[in-house]
Backbone atoms as SQL, in Angstrom:
CREATE TABLE atoms (id INTEGER PRIMARY KEY, chain TEXT, resi INTEGER, resn TEXT, atom TEXT, x REAL, y REAL, z REAL);
INSERT INTO atoms VALUES
  (1, 'A', 1, 'UNK', 'N', 88.416, 56.051, 105.803),
  (2, 'A', 1, 'UNK', 'CA', 88.384, 57.293, 106.079),
  (3, 'A', 1, 'UNK', 'C', 88.141, 58.546, 105.370),
  (4, 'A', 2, 'UNK', 'N', 87.693, 59.770, 106.555),
  (5, 'A', 2, 'UNK', 'CA', 87.250, 60.983, 105.827),
  (6, 'A', 2, 'UNK', 'C', 87.951, 61.699, 105.417),
  (7, 'A', 3, 'UNK', 'N', 87.444, 62.705, 104.651),
  (8, 'A', 3, 'UNK', 'CA', 88.168, 63.952, 104.063),
  (9, 'A', 3, 'UNK', 'C', 88.019, 65.042, 104.563),
  (10, 'A', 4, 'UNK', 'N', 88.614, 65.751, 105.169),
  (11, 'A', 4, 'UNK', 'CA', 88.219, 67.139, 105.652),
  (12, 'A', 4, 'UNK', 'C', 88.627, 67.802, 104.689),
  (13, 'A', 5, 'UNK', 'N', 87.629, 69.218, 104.248),
  (14, 'A', 5, 'UNK', 'CA', 87.919, 69.913, 102.862),
  (15, 'A', 5, 'UNK', 'C', 87.807, 71.389, 104.304),
  (16, 'A', 6, 'UNK', 'N', 89.167, 72.351, 104.029),
  (17, 'A', 6, 'UNK', 'CA', 88.663, 73.638, 104.808),
  (18, 'A', 6, 'UNK', 'C', 88.619, 74.719, 103.380),
  (19, 'A', 7, 'UNK', 'N', 88.058, 75.664, 103.818),
  (20, 'A', 7, 'UNK', 'CA', 88.663, 77.078, 102.800),
  (21, 'A', 7, 'UNK', 'C', 89.460, 77.566, 103.651),
  (22, 'A', 8, 'UNK', 'N', 90.135, 78.587, 102.892),
  (23, 'A', 8, 'UNK', 'CA', 91.232, 79.365, 103.614),
  (24, 'A', 8, 'UNK', 'C', 90.291, 80.559, 103.810),
  (25, 'A', 9, 'UNK', 'N', 89.646, 80.985, 103.239),
  (26, 'A', 9, 'UNK', 'CA', 88.982, 82.279, 103.492),
  (27, 'A', 9, 'UNK', 'C', 87.453, 82.021, 104.113),
  (28, 'A', 10, 'UNK', 'N', 86.723, 83.254, 104.949),
  (29, 'A', 10, 'UNK', 'CA', 85.731, 82.738, 105.732),
  (30, 'A', 10, 'UNK', 'C', 84.865, 82.601, 105.138),
  (31, 'A', 11, 'UNK', 'N', 84.058, 81.876, 104.408),
  (32, 'A', 11, 'UNK', 'CA', 82.758, 81.882, 103.530),
  (33, 'A', 11, 'UNK', 'C', 81.431, 82.536, 103.739),
  (34, 'A', 12, 'UNK', 'N', 81.405, 82.945, 105.132),
  (35, 'A', 12, 'UNK', 'CA', 80.045, 83.757, 105.748),
  (36, 'A', 12, 'UNK', 'C', 80.687, 85.131, 104.933),
  (37, 'A', 13, 'UNK', 'N', 81.572, 85.077, 105.428),
  (38, 'A', 13, 'UNK', 'CA', 82.308, 86.662, 105.291),
  (39, 'A', 13, 'UNK', 'C', 82.173, 87.108, 103.386),
  (40, 'A', 14, 'UNK', 'N', 82.707, 85.882, 102.671),
  (41, 'A', 14, 'UNK', 'CA', 82.786, 86.057, 101.834),
  (42, 'A', 14, 'UNK', 'C', 81.052, 85.914, 100.761),
  (43, 'A', 15, 'UNK', 'N', 80.325, 85.662, 101.787),
  (44, 'A', 15, 'UNK', 'CA', 78.439, 85.610, 101.186),
  (45, 'A', 15, 'UNK', 'C', 78.081, 86.960, 101.522),
  (46, 'A', 16, 'UNK', 'N', 78.576, 87.684, 102.413),
  (47, 'A', 16, 'UNK', 'CA', 78.195, 89.106, 102.891),
  (48, 'A', 16, 'UNK', 'C', 78.544, 90.209, 102.157),
  (49, 'A', 17, 'UNK', 'N', 80.138, 90.026, 101.873),
  (50, 'A', 17, 'UNK', 'CA', 80.172, 90.871, 100.590),
  (51, 'A', 17, 'UNK', 'C', 79.334, 90.723, 99.042),
  (52, 'A', 18, 'UNK', 'N', 79.782, 89.561, 98.918),
  (53, 'A', 18, 'UNK', 'CA', 79.093, 89.472, 97.391),
  (54, 'A', 18, 'UNK', 'C', 77.589, 89.926, 97.909),
  (55, 'A', 19, 'UNK', 'N', 76.583, 89.894, 98.617),
  (56, 'A', 19, 'UNK', 'CA', 75.220, 90.726, 99.131),
  (57, 'A', 19, 'UNK', 'C', 75.238, 92.010, 98.866),
  (58, 'A', 20, 'UNK', 'N', 76.781, 92.763, 99.551),
  (59, 'A', 20, 'UNK', 'CA', 76.693, 94.050, 98.736),
  (60, 'A', 20, 'UNK', 'C', 76.646, 94.455, 97.861),
  (61, 'A', 21, 'UNK', 'N', 77.877, 93.685, 97.123),
  (62, 'A', 21, 'UNK', 'CA', 78.432, 93.585, 95.605),
  (63, 'A', 21, 'UNK', 'C', 77.545, 93.488, 94.236),
  (64, 'A', 22, 'UNK', 'N', 76.331, 92.413, 95.194),
  (65, 'A', 22, 'UNK', 'CA', 75.069, 92.095, 94.085),
  (66, 'A', 22, 'UNK', 'C', 74.780, 93.006, 93.315),
  (67, 'A', 23, 'UNK', 'N', 74.698, 92.761, 91.909),
  (68, 'A', 23, 'UNK', 'CA', 74.685, 93.814, 90.486),
  (69, 'A', 23, 'UNK', 'C', 75.195, 94.865, 90.464),
  (70, 'A', 24, 'UNK', 'N', 76.676, 94.821, 91.084),
  (71, 'A', 24, 'UNK', 'CA', 77.796, 96.212, 90.386),
  (72, 'A', 24, 'UNK', 'C', 78.191, 95.408, 89.324),
  (73, 'A', 25, 'UNK', 'N', 78.305, 96.167, 88.249),
  (74, 'A', 25, 'UNK', 'CA', 78.468, 95.796, 86.753),
  (75, 'A', 25, 'UNK', 'C', 80.048, 95.629, 86.884),
  (76, 'A', 26, 'UNK', 'N', 80.655, 93.908, 86.018),
  (77, 'A', 26, 'UNK', 'CA', 81.848, 93.862, 85.905),
  (78, 'A', 26, 'UNK', 'C', 82.576, 93.496, 87.207),
  (79, 'A', 27, 'UNK', 'N', 81.186, 92.850, 88.139),
  (80, 'A', 27, 'UNK', 'CA', 81.718, 91.667, 89.241),
  (81, 'A', 27, 'UNK', 'C', 82.362, 90.584, 89.333),
  (82, 'A', 28, 'UNK', 'N', 83.265, 90.433, 89.612),
  (83, 'A', 28, 'UNK', 'CA', 83.671, 88.702, 89.303),
  (84, 'A', 28, 'UNK', 'C', 84.986, 88.009, 90.329),
  (85, 'A', 29, 'UNK', 'N', 84.865, 86.962, 90.991),
  (86, 'A', 29, 'UNK', 'CA', 85.508, 86.035, 91.922),
  (87, 'A', 29, 'UNK', 'C', 86.689, 85.989, 91.830),
  (88, 'A', 30, 'UNK', 'N', 87.732, 86.016, 92.406),
  (89, 'A', 30, 'UNK', 'CA', 88.849, 84.931, 92.186),
  (90, 'A', 30, 'UNK', 'C', 89.409, 84.786, 93.285),
  (91, 'A', 31, 'UNK', 'N', 90.232, 83.391, 93.443),
  (92, 'A', 31, 'UNK', 'CA', 90.517, 83.012, 94.864),
  (93, 'A', 31, 'UNK', 'C', 92.301, 82.783, 94.792),
  (94, 'A', 32, 'UNK', 'N', 92.904, 83.754, 95.489),
  (95, 'A', 32, 'UNK', 'CA', 93.699, 84.149, 95.285),
  (96, 'A', 32, 'UNK', 'C', 94.864, 84.401, 96.982),
  (97, 'A', 33, 'UNK', 'N', 95.780, 84.387, 97.222),
  (98, 'A', 33, 'UNK', 'CA', 96.947, 84.474, 98.396),
  (99, 'A', 33, 'UNK', 'C', 95.605, 84.109, 99.651),
  (100, 'A', 34, 'UNK', 'N', 94.939, 82.764, 99.341),
  (101, 'A', 34, 'UNK', 'CA', 94.496, 82.051, 100.487),
  (102, 'A', 34, 'UNK', 'C', 92.772, 82.826, 100.808),
  (103, 'A', 35, 'UNK', 'N', 92.567, 83.892, 99.821),
  (104, 'A', 35, 'UNK', 'CA', 91.341, 84.439, 100.440),
  (105, 'A', 35, 'UNK', 'C', 90.397, 84.490, 98.594),
  (106, 'A', 36, 'UNK', 'N', 89.585, 85.239, 98.873),
  (107, 'A', 36, 'UNK', 'CA', 88.348, 85.466, 97.935),
  (108, 'A', 36, 'UNK', 'C', 88.298, 86.533, 97.572),
  (109, 'A', 37, 'UNK', 'N', 89.652, 87.049, 96.640),
  (110, 'A', 37, 'UNK', 'CA', 88.831, 88.478, 95.749),
  (111, 'A', 37, 'UNK', 'C', 87.883, 88.691, 95.146),
  (112, 'A', 38, 'UNK', 'N', 87.102, 90.351, 95.126),
  (113, 'A', 38, 'UNK', 'CA', 85.870, 90.724, 94.535),
  (114, 'A', 38, 'UNK', 'C', 86.630, 91.491, 93.913),
  (115, 'A', 39, 'UNK', 'N', 86.629, 91.472, 92.276),
  (116, 'A', 39, 'UNK', 'CA', 87.239, 92.345, 91.783),
  (117, 'A', 39, 'UNK', 'C', 85.698, 93.098, 90.655),
  (118, 'A', 40, 'UNK', 'N', 86.531, 94.147, 90.435),
  (119, 'A', 40, 'UNK', 'CA', 85.093, 95.039, 89.657),
  (120, 'A', 40, 'UNK', 'C', 86.121, 95.879, 88.696),
  (121, 'A', 41, 'UNK', 'N', 85.753, 95.131, 87.249),
  (122, 'A', 41, 'UNK', 'CA', 86.424, 95.886, 86.091),
  (123, 'A', 41, 'UNK', 'C', 87.692, 95.366, 86.062),
  (124, 'A', 42, 'UNK', 'N', 88.368, 93.983, 86.917),
  (125, 'A', 42, 'UNK', 'CA', 89.370, 93.528, 86.474),
  (126, 'A', 42, 'UNK', 'C', 90.477, 94.054, 88.112),
  (127, 'A', 43, 'UNK', 'N', 89.899, 95.037, 88.615),
  (128, 'A', 43, 'UNK', 'CA', 90.548, 95.350, 90.346),
  (129, 'A', 43, 'UNK', 'C', 90.260, 94.932, 91.179),
  (130, 'A', 44, 'UNK', 'N', 90.834, 94.388, 92.321),
  (131, 'A', 44, 'UNK', 'CA', 90.177, 93.824, 93.157),
  (132, 'A', 44, 'UNK', 'C', 89.856, 95.003, 94.489),
  (133, 'A', 45, 'UNK', 'N', 88.656, 94.778, 94.717),
  (134, 'A', 45, 'UNK', 'CA', 88.029, 95.944, 95.579),
  (135, 'A', 45, 'UNK', 'C', 88.419, 95.505, 96.957),
  (136, 'A', 46, 'UNK', 'N', 87.882, 94.500, 97.475),
  (137, 'A', 46, 'UNK', 'CA', 87.543, 93.718, 98.692),
  (138, 'A', 46, 'UNK', 'C', 88.489, 92.481, 98.564),
  (139, 'A', 47, 'UNK', 'N', 88.507, 91.755, 99.469),
  (140, 'A', 47, 'UNK', 'CA', 88.504, 90.436, 99.483),
  (141, 'A', 47, 'UNK', 'C', 88.735, 89.681, 101.117),
  (142, 'A', 48, 'UNK', 'N', 87.412, 88.519, 100.702),
  (143, 'A', 48, 'UNK', 'CA', 87.736, 87.886, 102.382),
  (144, 'A', 48, 'UNK', 'C', 88.569, 87.526, 102.537),
  (145, 'A', 49, 'UNK', 'N', 89.102, 87.305, 103.322),
  (146, 'A', 49, 'UNK', 'CA', 90.763, 86.838, 104.189),
  (147, 'A', 49, 'UNK', 'C', 90.229, 85.612, 105.380),
  (148, 'A', 50, 'UNK', 'N', 90.876, 84.741, 105.738),
  (149, 'A', 50, 'UNK', 'CA', 91.023, 83.696, 106.771),
  (150, 'A', 50, 'UNK', 'C', 90.230, 84.204, 108.063),
  (151, 'A', 51, 'UNK', 'N', 89.907, 83.909, 108.750),
  (152, 'A', 51, 'UNK', 'CA', 89.661, 84.147, 110.276),
  (153, 'A', 51, 'UNK', 'C', 88.326, 85.679, 109.858),
  (154, 'A', 52, 'UNK', 'N', 87.666, 85.790, 109.030),
  (155, 'A', 52, 'UNK', 'CA', 86.648, 86.507, 109.387),
  (156, 'A', 52, 'UNK', 'C', 87.299, 88.360, 108.746),
  (157, 'A', 53, 'UNK', 'N', 88.519, 88.275, 108.308),
  (158, 'A', 53, 'UNK', 'CA', 89.548, 89.889, 107.993),
  (159, 'A', 53, 'UNK', 'C', 88.819, 90.010, 106.721),
  (160, 'A', 54, 'UNK', 'N', 88.622, 91.166, 106.701),
  (161, 'A', 54, 'UNK', 'CA', 88.555, 92.038, 105.104),
  (162, 'A', 54, 'UNK', 'C', 89.772, 92.736, 104.565),
  (163, 'A', 55, 'UNK', 'N', 89.991, 92.747, 103.600),
  (164, 'A', 55, 'UNK', 'CA', 90.896, 93.480, 102.718),
  (165, 'A', 55, 'UNK', 'C', 90.329, 94.401, 102.182),
  (166, 'A', 56, 'UNK', 'N', 90.745, 95.606, 102.377),
  (167, 'A', 56, 'UNK', 'CA', 89.893, 96.865, 101.221),
  (168, 'A', 56, 'UNK', 'C', 91.110, 97.765, 100.737),
  (169, 'A', 57, 'UNK', 'N', 90.840, 97.669, 99.221),
  (170, 'A', 57, 'UNK', 'CA', 91.705, 98.266, 98.622),
  (171, 'A', 57, 'UNK', 'C', 90.885, 100.528, 98.983),
  (172, 'A', 58, 'UNK', 'N', 92.102, 101.023, 99.141),
  (173, 'A', 58, 'UNK', 'CA', 91.449, 102.248, 99.520),
  (174, 'A', 58, 'UNK', 'C', 92.360, 103.516, 98.802),
  (175, 'A', 59, 'UNK', 'N', 92.124, 104.350, 98.704),
  (176, 'A', 59, 'UNK', 'CA', 93.254, 105.636, 98.519),
  (177, 'A', 59, 'UNK', 'C', 94.378, 105.568, 99.006),
  (178, 'A', 60, 'UNK', 'N', 95.548, 105.415, 98.599),
  (179, 'A', 60, 'UNK', 'CA', 96.653, 105.620, 100.186),
  (180, 'A', 60, 'UNK', 'C', 95.889, 107.057, 101.101),
  (181, 'A', 61, 'UNK', 'N', 95.688, 108.039, 100.414),
  (182, 'A', 61, 'UNK', 'CA', 95.916, 109.703, 101.109),
  (183, 'A', 61, 'UNK', 'C', 94.590, 109.400, 101.964),
  (184, 'A', 62, 'UNK', 'N', 93.299, 108.256, 101.652),
  (185, 'A', 62, 'UNK', 'CA', 92.463, 108.245, 102.643),
  (186, 'A', 62, 'UNK', 'C', 93.136, 107.269, 104.124),
  (187, 'A', 63, 'UNK', 'N', 93.319, 106.171, 103.223),
  (188, 'A', 63, 'UNK', 'CA', 93.696, 104.903, 103.894),
  (189, 'A', 63, 'UNK', 'C', 94.487, 105.248, 105.123),
  (190, 'A', 64, 'UNK', 'N', 94.933, 106.160, 105.640),
  (191, 'A', 64, 'UNK', 'CA', 95.803, 106.543, 106.805),
  (192, 'A', 64, 'UNK', 'C', 95.124, 106.965, 107.748),
  (193, 'A', 65, 'UNK', 'N', 93.676, 108.277, 107.199),
  (194, 'A', 65, 'UNK', 'CA', 92.892, 108.639, 108.550),
  (195, 'A', 65, 'UNK', 'C', 91.723, 107.263, 109.065),
  (196, 'A', 66, 'UNK', 'N', 91.850, 106.117, 108.126),
  (197, 'A', 66, 'UNK', 'CA', 91.032, 105.028, 108.341),
  (198, 'A', 66, 'UNK', 'C', 91.326, 104.456, 109.653),
  (199, 'A', 67, 'UNK', 'N', 93.339, 104.275, 109.934),
  (200, 'A', 67, 'UNK', 'CA', 93.828, 103.036, 110.918),
  (201, 'A', 67, 'UNK', 'C', 93.286, 103.982, 112.182),
  (202, 'A', 68, 'UNK', 'N', 92.845, 102.924, 113.353),
  (203, 'A', 68, 'UNK', 'CA', 92.706, 103.022, 113.973),
  (204, 'A', 68, 'UNK', 'C', 93.639, 102.059, 115.266),
  (205, 'A', 69, 'UNK', 'N', 94.841, 101.533, 114.974),
  (206, 'A', 69, 'UNK', 'CA', 95.189, 101.023, 116.035),
  (207, 'A', 69, 'UNK', 'C', 94.485, 99.729, 116.719),
  (208, 'A', 70, 'UNK', 'N', 93.458, 99.302, 116.055),
  (209, 'A', 70, 'UNK', 'CA', 92.814, 98.177, 116.544),
  (210, 'A', 70, 'UNK', 'C', 92.157, 97.251, 115.358),
  (211, 'A', 71, 'UNK', 'N', 90.944, 97.644, 115.068),
  (212, 'A', 71, 'UNK', 'CA', 90.365, 97.049, 113.819),
  (213, 'A', 71, 'UNK', 'C', 90.531, 97.253, 112.818),
  (214, 'A', 72, 'UNK', 'N', 90.856, 97.945, 112.450),
  (215, 'A', 72, 'UNK', 'CA', 91.535, 98.515, 111.171),
  (216, 'A', 72, 'UNK', 'C', 92.976, 98.560, 111.062),
  (217, 'A', 73, 'UNK', 'N', 93.720, 98.235, 110.312),
  (218, 'A', 73, 'UNK', 'CA', 95.601, 98.641, 110.239),
  (219, 'A', 73, 'UNK', 'C', 95.875, 98.174, 108.768),
  (220, 'A', 74, 'UNK', 'N', 96.783, 99.158, 108.036),
  (221, 'A', 74, 'UNK', 'CA', 97.596, 98.565, 107.126),
  (222, 'A', 74, 'UNK', 'C', 97.329, 97.058, 106.885),
  (223, 'A', 75, 'UNK', 'N', 97.229, 97.056, 105.744),
  (224, 'A', 75, 'UNK', 'CA', 97.410, 95.409, 105.073),
  (225, 'A', 75, 'UNK', 'C', 98.995, 95.312, 105.086),
  (226, 'A', 76, 'UNK', 'N', 99.273, 93.751, 105.799),
  (227, 'A', 76, 'UNK', 'CA', 101.061, 93.740, 105.746),
  (228, 'A', 76, 'UNK', 'C', 100.962, 92.311, 104.776),
  (229, 'A', 77, 'UNK', 'N', 101.972, 91.932, 103.969),
  (230, 'A', 77, 'UNK', 'CA', 101.735, 90.810, 103.052),
  (231, 'A', 77, 'UNK', 'C', 103.822, 90.329, 103.253),
  (232, 'A', 78, 'UNK', 'N', 104.021, 88.971, 103.877),
  (233, 'A', 78, 'UNK', 'CA', 105.356, 88.882, 103.937),
  (234, 'A', 78, 'UNK', 'C', 106.396, 89.879, 104.353),
  (235, 'A', 79, 'UNK', 'N', 105.535, 90.761, 105.658),
  (236, 'A', 79, 'UNK', 'CA', 106.298, 91.950, 106.727),
  (237, 'A', 79, 'UNK', 'C', 106.101, 92.795, 106.339),
  (238, 'A', 80, 'UNK', 'N', 105.875, 93.139, 104.722),
  (239, 'A', 80, 'UNK', 'CA', 106.049, 94.189, 104.279),
  (240, 'A', 80, 'UNK', 'C', 104.323, 95.324, 104.416),
  (241, 'A', 81, 'UNK', 'N', 104.256, 96.253, 104.888),
  (242, 'A', 81, 'UNK', 'CA', 103.105, 97.232, 104.657),
  (243, 'A', 81, 'UNK', 'C', 102.341, 97.405, 102.544),
  (244, 'A', 82, 'UNK', 'N', 101.445, 96.850, 102.602),
  (245, 'A', 82, 'UNK', 'CA', 100.398, 97.491, 101.516),
  (246, 'A', 82, 'UNK', 'C', 100.094, 98.643, 101.180),
  (247, 'A', 83, 'UNK', 'N', 100.777, 99.733, 100.741),
  (248, 'A', 83, 'UNK', 'CA', 100.150, 100.857, 100.471),
  (249, 'A', 83, 'UNK', 'C', 99.357, 100.755, 99.945),
  (250, 'A', 84, 'UNK', 'N', 97.977, 101.491, 100.355),
  (251, 'A', 84, 'UNK', 'CA', 96.531, 101.335, 99.772),
  (252, 'A', 84, 'UNK', 'C', 95.602, 99.781, 100.130),
  (253, 'A', 85, 'UNK', 'N', 96.232, 99.290, 100.818),
  (254, 'A', 85, 'UNK', 'CA', 95.117, 98.352, 101.185),
  (255, 'A', 85, 'UNK', 'C', 95.097, 98.302, 102.917),
  (256, 'A', 86, 'UNK', 'N', 94.070, 98.199, 103.142),
  (257, 'A', 86, 'UNK', 'CA', 93.426, 98.159, 104.905),
  (258, 'A', 86, 'UNK', 'C', 93.280, 96.606, 105.335),
  (259, 'A', 87, 'UNK', 'N', 93.730, 96.072, 106.365),
  (260, 'A', 87, 'UNK', 'CA', 93.065, 94.948, 106.713),
  (261, 'A', 87, 'UNK', 'C', 91.688, 94.890, 108.326),
  (262, 'A', 88, 'UNK', 'N', 90.702, 95.100, 107.886),
  (263, 'A', 88, 'UNK', 'CA', 89.327, 95.356, 108.943),
  (264, 'A', 88, 'UNK', 'C', 89.282, 93.773, 109.393),
  (265, 'A', 89, 'UNK', 'N', 89.487, 93.978, 110.736),
  (266, 'A', 89, 'UNK', 'CA', 88.936, 92.810, 111.807),
  (267, 'A', 89, 'UNK', 'C', 87.288, 92.390, 111.666),
  (268, 'A', 90, 'UNK', 'N', 87.444, 91.501, 111.681),
  (269, 'A', 90, 'UNK', 'CA', 85.600, 90.779, 111.694),
  (270, 'A', 90, 'UNK', 'C', 85.094, 92.075, 113.099),
  (271, 'A', 91, 'UNK', 'N', 85.697, 92.358, 113.923),
  (272, 'A', 91, 'UNK', 'CA', 84.419, 93.048, 114.914),
  (273, 'A', 91, 'UNK', 'C', 84.940, 93.886, 114.401),
  (274, 'A', 92, 'UNK', 'N', 84.894, 94.949, 113.495),
  (275, 'A', 92, 'UNK', 'CA', 84.317, 95.836, 112.762),
  (276, 'A', 92, 'UNK', 'C', 83.844, 95.842, 111.654),
  (277, 'A', 93, 'UNK', 'N', 83.076, 94.717, 111.669),
  (278, 'A', 93, 'UNK', 'CA', 81.907, 94.048, 110.691),
  (279, 'A', 93, 'UNK', 'C', 80.998, 94.007, 111.086),
  (280, 'A', 94, 'UNK', 'N', 80.640, 93.726, 112.085),
  (281, 'A', 94, 'UNK', 'CA', 79.180, 93.453, 112.890),
  (282, 'A', 94, 'UNK', 'C', 78.037, 93.428, 111.999),
  (283, 'A', 95, 'UNK', 'N', 77.609, 94.104, 111.488),
  (284, 'A', 95, 'UNK', 'CA', 76.347, 94.708, 111.129),
  (285, 'A', 95, 'UNK', 'C', 76.503, 94.782, 109.322),
  (286, 'A', 96, 'UNK', 'N', 75.604, 95.181, 109.187),
  (287, 'A', 96, 'UNK', 'CA', 75.489, 95.106, 107.925),
  (288, 'A', 96, 'UNK', 'C', 75.990, 96.661, 107.245),
  (289, 'A', 97, 'UNK', 'N', 75.942, 97.777, 107.979),
  (290, 'A', 97, 'UNK', 'CA', 76.236, 98.927, 107.968),
  (291, 'A', 97, 'UNK', 'C', 77.006, 98.802, 107.927),
  (292, 'A', 98, 'UNK', 'N', 78.139, 98.323, 108.322),
  (293, 'A', 98, 'UNK', 'CA', 79.770, 98.287, 108.978),
  (294, 'A', 98, 'UNK', 'C', 80.364, 97.561, 107.975),
  (295, 'A', 99, 'UNK', 'N', 79.679, 96.698, 107.169),
  (296, 'A', 99, 'UNK', 'CA', 80.468, 95.442, 106.141),
  (297, 'A', 99, 'UNK', 'C', 80.009, 96.773, 104.464),
  (298, 'A', 100, 'UNK', 'N', 79.091, 97.056, 104.977),
  (299, 'A', 100, 'UNK', 'CA', 78.719, 98.064, 103.187),
  (300, 'A', 100, 'UNK', 'C', 79.479, 99.287, 103.512),
  (301, 'A', 101, 'UNK', 'N', 80.051, 99.924, 104.729),
  (302, 'A', 101, 'UNK', 'CA', 81.058, 100.756, 104.363),
  (303, 'A', 101, 'UNK', 'C', 82.192, 100.364, 104.041),
  (304, 'A', 102, 'UNK', 'N', 82.574, 99.746, 104.541),
  (305, 'A', 102, 'UNK', 'CA', 84.130, 99.104, 103.902),
  (306, 'A', 102, 'UNK', 'C', 84.347, 98.364, 102.660),
  (307, 'A', 103, 'UNK', 'N', 83.476, 97.587, 102.474),
  (308, 'A', 103, 'UNK', 'CA', 82.955, 97.082, 101.129),
  (309, 'A', 103, 'UNK', 'C', 82.882, 98.325, 100.173),
  (310, 'A', 104, 'UNK', 'N', 81.586, 99.186, 100.311),
  (311, 'A', 104, 'UNK', 'CA', 81.983, 100.195, 99.427),
  (312, 'A', 104, 'UNK', 'C', 82.794, 101.089, 99.202),
  (313, 'A', 105, 'UNK', 'N', 83.866, 101.444, 100.667),
  (314, 'A', 105, 'UNK', 'CA', 85.201, 102.298, 100.064),
  (315, 'A', 105, 'UNK', 'C', 85.965, 101.450, 99.107),
  (316, 'A', 106, 'UNK', 'N', 86.240, 100.311, 99.166),
  (317, 'A', 106, 'UNK', 'CA', 87.041, 99.294, 98.470),
  (318, 'A', 106, 'UNK', 'C', 86.278, 99.665, 96.733),
  (319, 'A', 107, 'UNK', 'N', 84.981, 99.601, 96.761),
  (320, 'A', 107, 'UNK', 'CA', 83.923, 99.459, 95.155),
  (321, 'A', 107, 'UNK', 'C', 84.329, 101.138, 95.078),
  (322, 'A', 108, 'UNK', 'N', 84.474, 101.896, 95.673),
  (323, 'A', 108, 'UNK', 'CA', 84.130, 103.330, 95.467),
  (324, 'A', 108, 'UNK', 'C', 85.558, 103.791, 94.763),
  (325, 'A', 109, 'UNK', 'N', 87.057, 103.057, 95.237),
  (326, 'A', 109, 'UNK', 'CA', 88.157, 103.397, 94.991),
  (327, 'A', 109, 'UNK', 'C', 87.997, 102.573, 93.660),
  (328, 'A', 110, 'UNK', 'N', 88.012, 101.144, 93.542),
  (329, 'A', 110, 'UNK', 'CA', 88.655, 101.006, 92.424),
  (330, 'A', 110, 'UNK', 'C', 87.617, 101.489, 91.280),
  (331, 'A', 111, 'UNK', 'N', 86.805, 102.071, 91.302),
  (332, 'A', 111, 'UNK', 'CA', 85.415, 102.896, 90.276),
  (333, 'A', 111, 'UNK', 'C', 86.244, 103.819, 90.053),
  (334, 'A', 112, 'UNK', 'N', 87.653, 104.149, 90.417),
  (335, 'A', 112, 'UNK', 'CA', 88.200, 106.219, 90.073),
  (336, 'A', 112, 'UNK', 'C', 89.380, 104.985, 88.868),
  (337, 'A', 113, 'UNK', 'N', 89.391, 104.062, 88.987),
  (338, 'A', 113, 'UNK', 'CA', 90.271, 103.489, 88.196),
  (339, 'A', 113, 'UNK', 'C', 90.421, 103.111, 86.898),
  (340, 'A', 114, 'UNK', 'N', 90.905, 103.302, 85.839),
  (341, 'A', 114, 'UNK', 'CA', 90.338, 102.433, 84.215),
  (342, 'A', 114, 'UNK', 'C', 90.541, 101.116, 84.590),
  (343, 'A', 115, 'UNK', 'N', 89.304, 100.471, 83.507),
  (344, 'A', 115, 'UNK', 'CA', 88.908, 99.078, 83.296),
  (345, 'A', 115, 'UNK', 'C', 90.328, 98.899, 83.140),
  (346, 'A', 116, 'UNK', 'N', 90.359, 97.194, 83.218),
  (347, 'A', 116, 'UNK', 'CA', 91.629, 96.500, 82.982),
  (348, 'A', 116, 'UNK', 'C', 90.942, 96.112, 81.570);
């Protein structure tokens, strides 16, 4: 009997995120909520989700302006919108510039928070 092992998060996306954040002080990763969270000084900045979606932590005041009704939407968990979190579809992460932009936004916001 063969065993099939699957990961809940997109491993290619996780590697791309790691490539962007490589060298950041205080970088750790943690499996959570079916994804792989990337933490900076104890605060989750971004997470690789399933299907290639990227969860990004943002200043709630900025996040509203970045929602486009398509590739960028408010993050929902159990049917409730999570303030300060956006879900970025893989279609908005095709280039290294695009993923760098979104990962950079998450990292920049958590760098404004005191270390845990």
